[in-house]
mmCIF file of C-alpha atoms in Angstrom:
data_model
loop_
_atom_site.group_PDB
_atom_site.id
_atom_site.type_symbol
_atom_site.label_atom_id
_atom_site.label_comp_id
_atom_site.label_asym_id
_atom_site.label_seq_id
_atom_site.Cartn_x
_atom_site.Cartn_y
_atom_site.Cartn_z
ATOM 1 C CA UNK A 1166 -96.425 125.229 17.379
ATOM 2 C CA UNK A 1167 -99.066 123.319 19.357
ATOM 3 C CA UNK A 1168 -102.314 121.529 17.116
ATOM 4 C CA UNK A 1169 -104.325 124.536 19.157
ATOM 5 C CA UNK A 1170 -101.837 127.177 18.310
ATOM 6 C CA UNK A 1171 -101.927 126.132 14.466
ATOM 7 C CA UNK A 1172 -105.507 125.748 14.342
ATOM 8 C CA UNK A 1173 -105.879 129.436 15.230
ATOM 9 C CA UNK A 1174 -103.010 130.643 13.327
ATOM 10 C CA UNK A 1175 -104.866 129.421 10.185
ATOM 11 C CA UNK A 1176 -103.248 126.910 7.503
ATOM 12 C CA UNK A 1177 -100.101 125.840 6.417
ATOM 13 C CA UNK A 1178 -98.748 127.879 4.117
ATOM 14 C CA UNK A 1179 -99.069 124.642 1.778
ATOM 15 C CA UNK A 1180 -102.325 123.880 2.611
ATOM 16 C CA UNK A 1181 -103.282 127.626 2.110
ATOM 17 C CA UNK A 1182 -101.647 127.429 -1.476
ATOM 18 C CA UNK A 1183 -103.960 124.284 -2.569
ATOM 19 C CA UNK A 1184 -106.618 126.227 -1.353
ATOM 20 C CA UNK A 1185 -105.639 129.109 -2.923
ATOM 21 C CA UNK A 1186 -105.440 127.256 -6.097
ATOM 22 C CA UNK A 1187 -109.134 125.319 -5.623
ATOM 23 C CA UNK A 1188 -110.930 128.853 -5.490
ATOM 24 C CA UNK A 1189 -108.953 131.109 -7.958
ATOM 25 C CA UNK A 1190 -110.403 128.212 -10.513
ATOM 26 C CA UNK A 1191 -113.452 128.521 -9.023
ATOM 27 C CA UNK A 1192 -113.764 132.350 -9.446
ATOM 28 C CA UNK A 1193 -111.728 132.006 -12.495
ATOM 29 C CA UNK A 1194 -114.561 130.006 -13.973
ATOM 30 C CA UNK A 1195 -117.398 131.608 -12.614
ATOM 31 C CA UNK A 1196 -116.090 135.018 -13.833
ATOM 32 C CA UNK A 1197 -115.438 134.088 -17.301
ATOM 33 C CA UNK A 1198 -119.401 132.307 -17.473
ATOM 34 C CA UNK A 1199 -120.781 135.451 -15.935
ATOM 35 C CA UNK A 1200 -118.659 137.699 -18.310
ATOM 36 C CA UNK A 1201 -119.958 135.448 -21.209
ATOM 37 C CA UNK A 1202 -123.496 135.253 -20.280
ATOM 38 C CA UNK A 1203 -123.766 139.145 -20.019
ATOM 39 C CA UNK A 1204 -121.862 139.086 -23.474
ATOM 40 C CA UNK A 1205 -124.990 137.509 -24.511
ATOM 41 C CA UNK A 1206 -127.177 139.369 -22.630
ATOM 42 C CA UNK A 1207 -125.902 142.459 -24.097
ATOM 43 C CA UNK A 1208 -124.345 143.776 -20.858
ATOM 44 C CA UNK A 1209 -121.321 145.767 -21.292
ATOM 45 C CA UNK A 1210 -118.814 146.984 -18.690
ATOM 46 C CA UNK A 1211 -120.261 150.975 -19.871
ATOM 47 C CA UNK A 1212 -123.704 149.534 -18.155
ATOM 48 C CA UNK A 1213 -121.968 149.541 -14.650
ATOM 49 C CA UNK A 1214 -123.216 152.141 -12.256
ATOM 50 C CA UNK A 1215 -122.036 153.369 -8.919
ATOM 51 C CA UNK A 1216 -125.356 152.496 -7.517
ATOM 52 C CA UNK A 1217 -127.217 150.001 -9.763
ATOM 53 C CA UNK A 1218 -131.011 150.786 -10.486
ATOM 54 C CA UNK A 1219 -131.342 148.205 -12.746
ATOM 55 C CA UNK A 1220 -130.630 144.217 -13.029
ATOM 56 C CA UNK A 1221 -128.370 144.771 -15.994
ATOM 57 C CA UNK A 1222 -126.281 147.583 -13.628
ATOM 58 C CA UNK A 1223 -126.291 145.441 -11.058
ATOM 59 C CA UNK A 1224 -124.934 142.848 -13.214
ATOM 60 C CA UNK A 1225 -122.093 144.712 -15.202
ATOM 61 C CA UNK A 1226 -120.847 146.279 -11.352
ATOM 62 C CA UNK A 1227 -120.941 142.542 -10.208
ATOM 63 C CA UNK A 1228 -118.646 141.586 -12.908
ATOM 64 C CA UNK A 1229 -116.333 144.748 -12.661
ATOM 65 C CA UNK A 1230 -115.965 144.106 -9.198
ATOM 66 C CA UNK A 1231 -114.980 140.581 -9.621
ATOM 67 C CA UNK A 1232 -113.038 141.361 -11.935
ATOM 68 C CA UNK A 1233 -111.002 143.390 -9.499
ATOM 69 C CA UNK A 1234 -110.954 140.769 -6.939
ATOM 70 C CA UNK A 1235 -109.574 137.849 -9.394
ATOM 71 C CA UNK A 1236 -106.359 140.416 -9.884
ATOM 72 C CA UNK A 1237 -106.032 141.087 -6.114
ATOM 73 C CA UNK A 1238 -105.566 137.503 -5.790
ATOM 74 C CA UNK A 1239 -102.015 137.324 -7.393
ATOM 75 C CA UNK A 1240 -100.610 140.312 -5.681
ATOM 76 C CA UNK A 1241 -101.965 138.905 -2.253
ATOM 77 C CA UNK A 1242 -100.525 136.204 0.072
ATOM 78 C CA UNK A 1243 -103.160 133.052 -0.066
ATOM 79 C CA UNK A 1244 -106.031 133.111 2.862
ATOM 80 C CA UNK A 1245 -108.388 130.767 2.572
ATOM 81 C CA UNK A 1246 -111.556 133.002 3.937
ATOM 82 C CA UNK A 1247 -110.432 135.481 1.292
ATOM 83 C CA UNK A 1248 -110.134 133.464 -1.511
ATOM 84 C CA UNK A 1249 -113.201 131.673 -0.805
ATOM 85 C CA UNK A 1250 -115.090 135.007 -0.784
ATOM 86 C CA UNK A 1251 -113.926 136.024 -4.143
ATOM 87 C CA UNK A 1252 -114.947 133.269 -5.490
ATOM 88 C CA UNK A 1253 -118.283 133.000 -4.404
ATOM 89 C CA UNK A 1254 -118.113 137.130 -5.250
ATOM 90 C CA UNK A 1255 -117.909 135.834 -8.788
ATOM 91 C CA UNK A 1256 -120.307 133.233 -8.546
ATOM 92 C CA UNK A 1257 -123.204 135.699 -7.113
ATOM 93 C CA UNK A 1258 -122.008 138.122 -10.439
ATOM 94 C CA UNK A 1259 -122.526 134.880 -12.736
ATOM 95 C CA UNK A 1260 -125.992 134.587 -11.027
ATOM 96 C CA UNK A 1261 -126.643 137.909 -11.767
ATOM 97 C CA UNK A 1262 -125.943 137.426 -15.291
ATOM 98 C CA UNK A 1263 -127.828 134.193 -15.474
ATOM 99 C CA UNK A 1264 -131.235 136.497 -14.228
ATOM 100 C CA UNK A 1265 -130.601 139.119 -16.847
ATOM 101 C CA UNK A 1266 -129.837 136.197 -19.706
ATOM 102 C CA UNK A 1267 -132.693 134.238 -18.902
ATOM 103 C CA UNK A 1268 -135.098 137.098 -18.543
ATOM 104 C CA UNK A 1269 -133.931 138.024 -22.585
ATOM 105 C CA UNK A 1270 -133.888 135.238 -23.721
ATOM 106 C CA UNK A 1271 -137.617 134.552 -22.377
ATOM 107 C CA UNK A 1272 -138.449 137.605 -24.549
ATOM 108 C CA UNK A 1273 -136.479 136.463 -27.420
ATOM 109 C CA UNK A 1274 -137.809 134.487 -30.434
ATOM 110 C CA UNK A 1275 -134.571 133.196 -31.548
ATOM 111 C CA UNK A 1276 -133.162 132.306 -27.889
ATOM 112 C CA UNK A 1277 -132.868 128.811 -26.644
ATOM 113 C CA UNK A 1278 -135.578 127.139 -25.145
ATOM 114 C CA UNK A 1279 -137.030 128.273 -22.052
ATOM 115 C CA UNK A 1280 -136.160 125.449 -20.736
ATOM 116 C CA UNK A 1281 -132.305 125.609 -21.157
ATOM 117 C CA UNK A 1282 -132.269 129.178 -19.851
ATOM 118 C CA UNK A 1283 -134.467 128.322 -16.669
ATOM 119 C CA UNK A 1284 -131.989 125.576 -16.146
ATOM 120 C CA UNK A 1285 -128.862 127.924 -16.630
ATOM 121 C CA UNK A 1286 -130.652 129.605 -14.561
ATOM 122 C CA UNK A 1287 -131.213 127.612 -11.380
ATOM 123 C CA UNK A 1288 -127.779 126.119 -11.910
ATOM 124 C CA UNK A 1289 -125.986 129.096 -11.661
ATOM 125 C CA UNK A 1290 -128.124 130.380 -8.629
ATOM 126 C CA UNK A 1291 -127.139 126.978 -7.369
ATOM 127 C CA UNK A 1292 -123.189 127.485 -7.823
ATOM 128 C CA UNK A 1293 -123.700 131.234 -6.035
ATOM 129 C CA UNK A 1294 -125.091 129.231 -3.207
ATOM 130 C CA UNK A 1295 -122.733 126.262 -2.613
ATOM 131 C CA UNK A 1296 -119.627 128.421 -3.183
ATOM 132 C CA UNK A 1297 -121.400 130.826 -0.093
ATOM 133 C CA UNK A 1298 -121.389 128.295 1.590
ATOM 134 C CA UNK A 1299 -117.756 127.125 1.226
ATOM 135 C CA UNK A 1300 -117.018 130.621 2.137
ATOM 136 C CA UNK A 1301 -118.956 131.102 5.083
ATOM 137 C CA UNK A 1302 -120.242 129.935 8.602
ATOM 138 C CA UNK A 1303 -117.337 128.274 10.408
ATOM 139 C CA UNK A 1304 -115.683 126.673 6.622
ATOM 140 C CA UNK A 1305 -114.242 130.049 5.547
ATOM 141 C CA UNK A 1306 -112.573 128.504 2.335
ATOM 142 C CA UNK A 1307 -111.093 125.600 4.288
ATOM 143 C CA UNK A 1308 -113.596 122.627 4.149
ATOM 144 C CA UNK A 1309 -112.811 120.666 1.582
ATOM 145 C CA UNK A 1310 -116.424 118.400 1.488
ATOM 146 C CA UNK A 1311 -118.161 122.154 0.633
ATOM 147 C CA UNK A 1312 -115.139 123.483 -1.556
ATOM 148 C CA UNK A 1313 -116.014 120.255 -3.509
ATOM 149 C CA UNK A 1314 -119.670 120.712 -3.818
ATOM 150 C CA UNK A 1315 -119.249 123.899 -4.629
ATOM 151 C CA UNK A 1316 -116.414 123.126 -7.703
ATOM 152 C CA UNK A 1317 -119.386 120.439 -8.443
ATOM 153 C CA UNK A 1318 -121.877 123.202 -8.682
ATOM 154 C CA UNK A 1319 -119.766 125.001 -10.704
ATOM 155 C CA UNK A 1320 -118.930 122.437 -13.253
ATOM 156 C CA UNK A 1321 -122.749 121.784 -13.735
ATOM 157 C CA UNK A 1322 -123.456 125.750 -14.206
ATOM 158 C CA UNK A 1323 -121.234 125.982 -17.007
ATOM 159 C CA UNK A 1324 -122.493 122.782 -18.244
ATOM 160 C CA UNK A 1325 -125.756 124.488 -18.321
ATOM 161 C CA UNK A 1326 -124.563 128.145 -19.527
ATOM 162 C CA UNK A 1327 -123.319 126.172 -22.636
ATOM 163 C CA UNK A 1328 -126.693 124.377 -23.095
ATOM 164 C CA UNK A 1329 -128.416 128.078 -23.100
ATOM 165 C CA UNK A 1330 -126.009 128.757 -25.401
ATOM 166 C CA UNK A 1331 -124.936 131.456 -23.152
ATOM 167 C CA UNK A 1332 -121.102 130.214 -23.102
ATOM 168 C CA UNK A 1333 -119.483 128.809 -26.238
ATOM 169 C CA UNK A 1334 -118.525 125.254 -26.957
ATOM 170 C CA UNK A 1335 -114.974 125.691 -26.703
ATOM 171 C CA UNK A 1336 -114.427 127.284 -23.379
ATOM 172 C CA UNK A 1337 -112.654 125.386 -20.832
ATOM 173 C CA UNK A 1338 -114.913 124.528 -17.973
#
C-alpha cells in the first residue's frame, strides 16, 4: 500500500492500538472524576432524564452516556476519531459535573474554598476543551502534540478535583 493509500485508509493497526490505549485512559480518567465530582455533588444516576431540564440532569445523562461509550470501547475494533470522541464525551460530562460541584459548593458553608472549586472548575472546562480538540478538526484522535495536551489537561483537572476535594486522595490519576 502506497504512503497516499495508507494515509486514507487510516492507521496501522499498531498505531491505532497506542491510540486506542492514550484515549481509553483519557476517558477512563475523566469518567471516574466526573462520576466522583457528581458523587459529591449529590448527583445520582436516578437524576438522569431523557431530556435534561436541569444542570444536575444534564449532568447524571452525561455520565450515563459515557458510561456507555467507555464499554463500547472493548467490544469495538480501535479508531482513532472514535476513541478520541469518547473521550472528550467524558471530559464534557466531567465539566458538567465540575458546574454543578462548584455551584454547591459556592452555597455550601462547609465546602472548600471558593477558590479550589473555581479552579476545579476552569480546569476541568479546560480538559473538555483540549481533549475536543484532539478529537476534532483535521486531528481526529491521531495528533499526538494535542492528544498530549489534552492527557496534560487532564492530569491537571484531577489535580484540581482533588484540591476541591471533589475526588479522593487515593484515586489514581
Amino acid at each position: 500500500m502506497s504512503g497516499l493509500e495508507e494515509a486514507v485508509a487510516g492507521p496501522s493497526t499498531a498505531v491505532a492500538a497506542a491510540l486506542r490505549k492514550i484515549h481509553a485512559d483519557r476517558a477512563r480518567s475523566a469518567y471516574d472524576r466526573a462520576a466522583a465530582t457528581c458523587r459529591h455533588a449529590g448527583v445520582g444516576q436516578d437524576d438522569a432524564q431523557l431530556v435534561p431540564t436541569s444542570p444536575v440532569g444534564r449532568a447524571a445523562g452525561a455520565l450515563r452516556l459515557s458510561a456507555g461509550s467507555i464499554a463500547a470501547l472493548a467490544s469495538s475494533a480501535p479508531d482513532p476519531a472514535a476513541d478520541a470522541r469518547c473521550a472528550r464525551n467524558a471530559a464534557a460530562a466531567a465539566a458538567l459535573a465540575a458546574q454543578v460541584a462548584a455551584a454547591r459548593d459556592a452555597g455550601s458553608e462547609t465546602a472548600a474554598p471558593d477558590s479550589a472549586a473555581a479552579s476545579a472548575l476552569r480546569a476541568a472546562l479546560a480538559a473538555s476543551q483540549a481533549a475536543a480538540t484532539a478529537a476534532g478538526g483535521t486531528a481526529l484522535g491521531r495528533d499526538g502534540s494535542l492528544n498530549a495536551c489534552a492527557d496534560e489537561a487532564e492530569r491537571r483537572a484531577v489535580a484540581a478535583a482533588r484540591a476541591a476535594g471533589w475526588v479522593s486522595e487515593d484515586r489514581e490519576a
